[in-house]
Tab-separated table of C-alpha atoms in Angstrom:
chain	number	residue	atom	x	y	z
A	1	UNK	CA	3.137	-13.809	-18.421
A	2	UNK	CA	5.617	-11.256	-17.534
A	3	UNK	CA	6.922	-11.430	-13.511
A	4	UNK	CA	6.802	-8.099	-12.027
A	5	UNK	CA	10.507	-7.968	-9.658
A	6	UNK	CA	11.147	-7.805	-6.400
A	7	UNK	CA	11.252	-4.135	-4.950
A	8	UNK	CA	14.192	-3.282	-2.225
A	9	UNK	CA	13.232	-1.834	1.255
A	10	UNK	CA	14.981	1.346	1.545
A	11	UNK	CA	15.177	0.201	5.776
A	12	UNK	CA	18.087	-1.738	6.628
A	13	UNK	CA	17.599	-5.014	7.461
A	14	UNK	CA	14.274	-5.343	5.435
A	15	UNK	CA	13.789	-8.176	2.945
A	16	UNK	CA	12.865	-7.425	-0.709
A	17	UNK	CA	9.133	-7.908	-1.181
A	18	UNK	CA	6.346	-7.691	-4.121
A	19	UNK	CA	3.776	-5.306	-3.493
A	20	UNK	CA	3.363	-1.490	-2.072
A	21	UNK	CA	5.204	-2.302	1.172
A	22	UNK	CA	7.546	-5.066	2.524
A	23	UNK	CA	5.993	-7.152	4.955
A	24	UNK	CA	8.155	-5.929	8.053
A	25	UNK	CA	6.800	-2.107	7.473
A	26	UNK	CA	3.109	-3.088	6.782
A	27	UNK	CA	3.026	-4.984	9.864
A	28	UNK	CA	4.495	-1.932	11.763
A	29	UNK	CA	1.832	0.243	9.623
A	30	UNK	CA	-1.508	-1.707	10.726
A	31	UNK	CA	-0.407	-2.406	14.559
A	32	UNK	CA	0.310	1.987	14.506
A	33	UNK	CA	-3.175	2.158	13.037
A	34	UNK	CA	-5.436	0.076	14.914
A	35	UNK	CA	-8.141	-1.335	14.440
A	36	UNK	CA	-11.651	-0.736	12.968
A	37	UNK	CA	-13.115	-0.245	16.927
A	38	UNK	CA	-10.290	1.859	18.177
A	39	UNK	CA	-10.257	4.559	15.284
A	40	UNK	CA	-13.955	4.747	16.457
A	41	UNK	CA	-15.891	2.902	14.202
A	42	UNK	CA	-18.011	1.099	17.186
A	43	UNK	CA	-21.538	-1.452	16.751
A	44	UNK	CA	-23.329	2.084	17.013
A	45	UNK	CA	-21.663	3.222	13.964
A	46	UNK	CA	-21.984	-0.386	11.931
A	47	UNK	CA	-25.665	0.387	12.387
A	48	UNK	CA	-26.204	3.217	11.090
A	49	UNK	CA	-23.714	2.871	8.042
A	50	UNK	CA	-25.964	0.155	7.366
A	51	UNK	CA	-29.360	2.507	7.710
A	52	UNK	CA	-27.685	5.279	5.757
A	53	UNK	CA	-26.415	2.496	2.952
A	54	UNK	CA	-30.232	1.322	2.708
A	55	UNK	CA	-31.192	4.764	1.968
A	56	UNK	CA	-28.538	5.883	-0.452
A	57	UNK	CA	-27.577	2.662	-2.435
A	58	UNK	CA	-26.427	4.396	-5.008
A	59	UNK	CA	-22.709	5.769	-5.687
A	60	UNK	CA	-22.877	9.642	-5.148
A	61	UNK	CA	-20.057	10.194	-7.824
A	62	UNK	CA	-21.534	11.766	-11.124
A	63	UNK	CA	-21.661	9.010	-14.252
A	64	UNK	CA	-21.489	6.580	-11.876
A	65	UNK	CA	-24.385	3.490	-11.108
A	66	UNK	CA	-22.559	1.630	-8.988
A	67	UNK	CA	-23.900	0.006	-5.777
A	68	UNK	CA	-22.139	2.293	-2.715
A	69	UNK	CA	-20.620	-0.145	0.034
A	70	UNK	CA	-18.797	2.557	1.640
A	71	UNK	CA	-19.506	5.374	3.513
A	72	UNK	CA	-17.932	8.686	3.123
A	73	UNK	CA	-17.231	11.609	5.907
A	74	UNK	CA	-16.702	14.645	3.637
A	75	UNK	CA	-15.405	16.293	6.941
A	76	UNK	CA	-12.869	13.698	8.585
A	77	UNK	CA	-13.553	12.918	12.203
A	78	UNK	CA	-9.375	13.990	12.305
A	79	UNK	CA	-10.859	17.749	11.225
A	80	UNK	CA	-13.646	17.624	13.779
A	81	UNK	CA	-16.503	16.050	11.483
A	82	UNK	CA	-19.773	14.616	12.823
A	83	UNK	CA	-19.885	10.940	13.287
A	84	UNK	CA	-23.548	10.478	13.014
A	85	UNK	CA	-24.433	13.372	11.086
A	86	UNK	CA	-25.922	12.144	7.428
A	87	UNK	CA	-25.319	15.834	6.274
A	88	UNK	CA	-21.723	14.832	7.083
A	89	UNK	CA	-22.049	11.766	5.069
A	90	UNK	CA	-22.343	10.175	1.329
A	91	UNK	CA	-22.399	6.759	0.227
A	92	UNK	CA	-19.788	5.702	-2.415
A	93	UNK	CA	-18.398	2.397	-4.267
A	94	UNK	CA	-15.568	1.081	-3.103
A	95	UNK	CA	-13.272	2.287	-6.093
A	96	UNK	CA	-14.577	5.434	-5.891
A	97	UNK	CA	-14.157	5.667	-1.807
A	98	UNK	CA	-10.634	4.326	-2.257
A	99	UNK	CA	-9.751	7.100	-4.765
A	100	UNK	CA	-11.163	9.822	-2.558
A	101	UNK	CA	-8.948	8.766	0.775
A	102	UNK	CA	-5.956	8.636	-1.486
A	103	UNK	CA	-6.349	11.929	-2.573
A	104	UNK	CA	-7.324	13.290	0.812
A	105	UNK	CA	-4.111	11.315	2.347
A	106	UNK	CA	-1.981	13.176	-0.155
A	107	UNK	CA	-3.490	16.183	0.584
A	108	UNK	CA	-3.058	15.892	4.625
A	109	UNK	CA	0.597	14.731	4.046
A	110	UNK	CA	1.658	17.969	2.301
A	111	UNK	CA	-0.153	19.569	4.523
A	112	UNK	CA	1.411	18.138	7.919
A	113	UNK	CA	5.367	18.889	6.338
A	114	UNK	CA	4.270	22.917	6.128
């Protein structure tokens, strides 16, 4: 079994690491972006992700079967998208969930440096 290397921070100071991030700039990363309650995913919102899971428990993605155990807002509550509104809404697997916030991360990035 092949050892994958350390990678080098390009920050001064920061250790080498394994991983996508050394530990020093993840830790800055998560206390920037808060936690689940104060990017406003309150109890009022656990509830109802759990309603709208019950009624779509199915990943929305075409060709695939998958049990959804995320939630989706296909307008960002960043772009002014409804909370609470399942018209805003679609239940995904977790791969497929992941995949979509990558691509819409990419997206916003080259969009904020315009």
């Amino acid at each position: 079994m092949a050892l994958e290397p350390k990678r080098h921070c390009p920050r001064p100071g920061h250790k080498a690491y394994l991983g996508r991030r050394c530990p020093e700039c993840e830790r800055v990363r998560n206390q920037a972006r808060g936690n689940s309650n104060s990017r406003g995913y309150d109890s009022e919102w656990k509830r109802f992700r759990v309603v709208f899971l019950r009624k779509n428990p199915v990943c929305c993605v075409d060709s695939c079967s998958e049990p959804a155990t995320d939630v989706d807002h296909v307008r960002p509550l960043s772009e002014g998208g409804a909370k609470l509104d399942e018209n805003n809404l679609r239940a995904m697997c977790h791969p497929h969930h992941s995949q979509r916030t990558g691509r819409d991360q990419v997206k916003n990035q080259k969009t904020n440096r315009k």
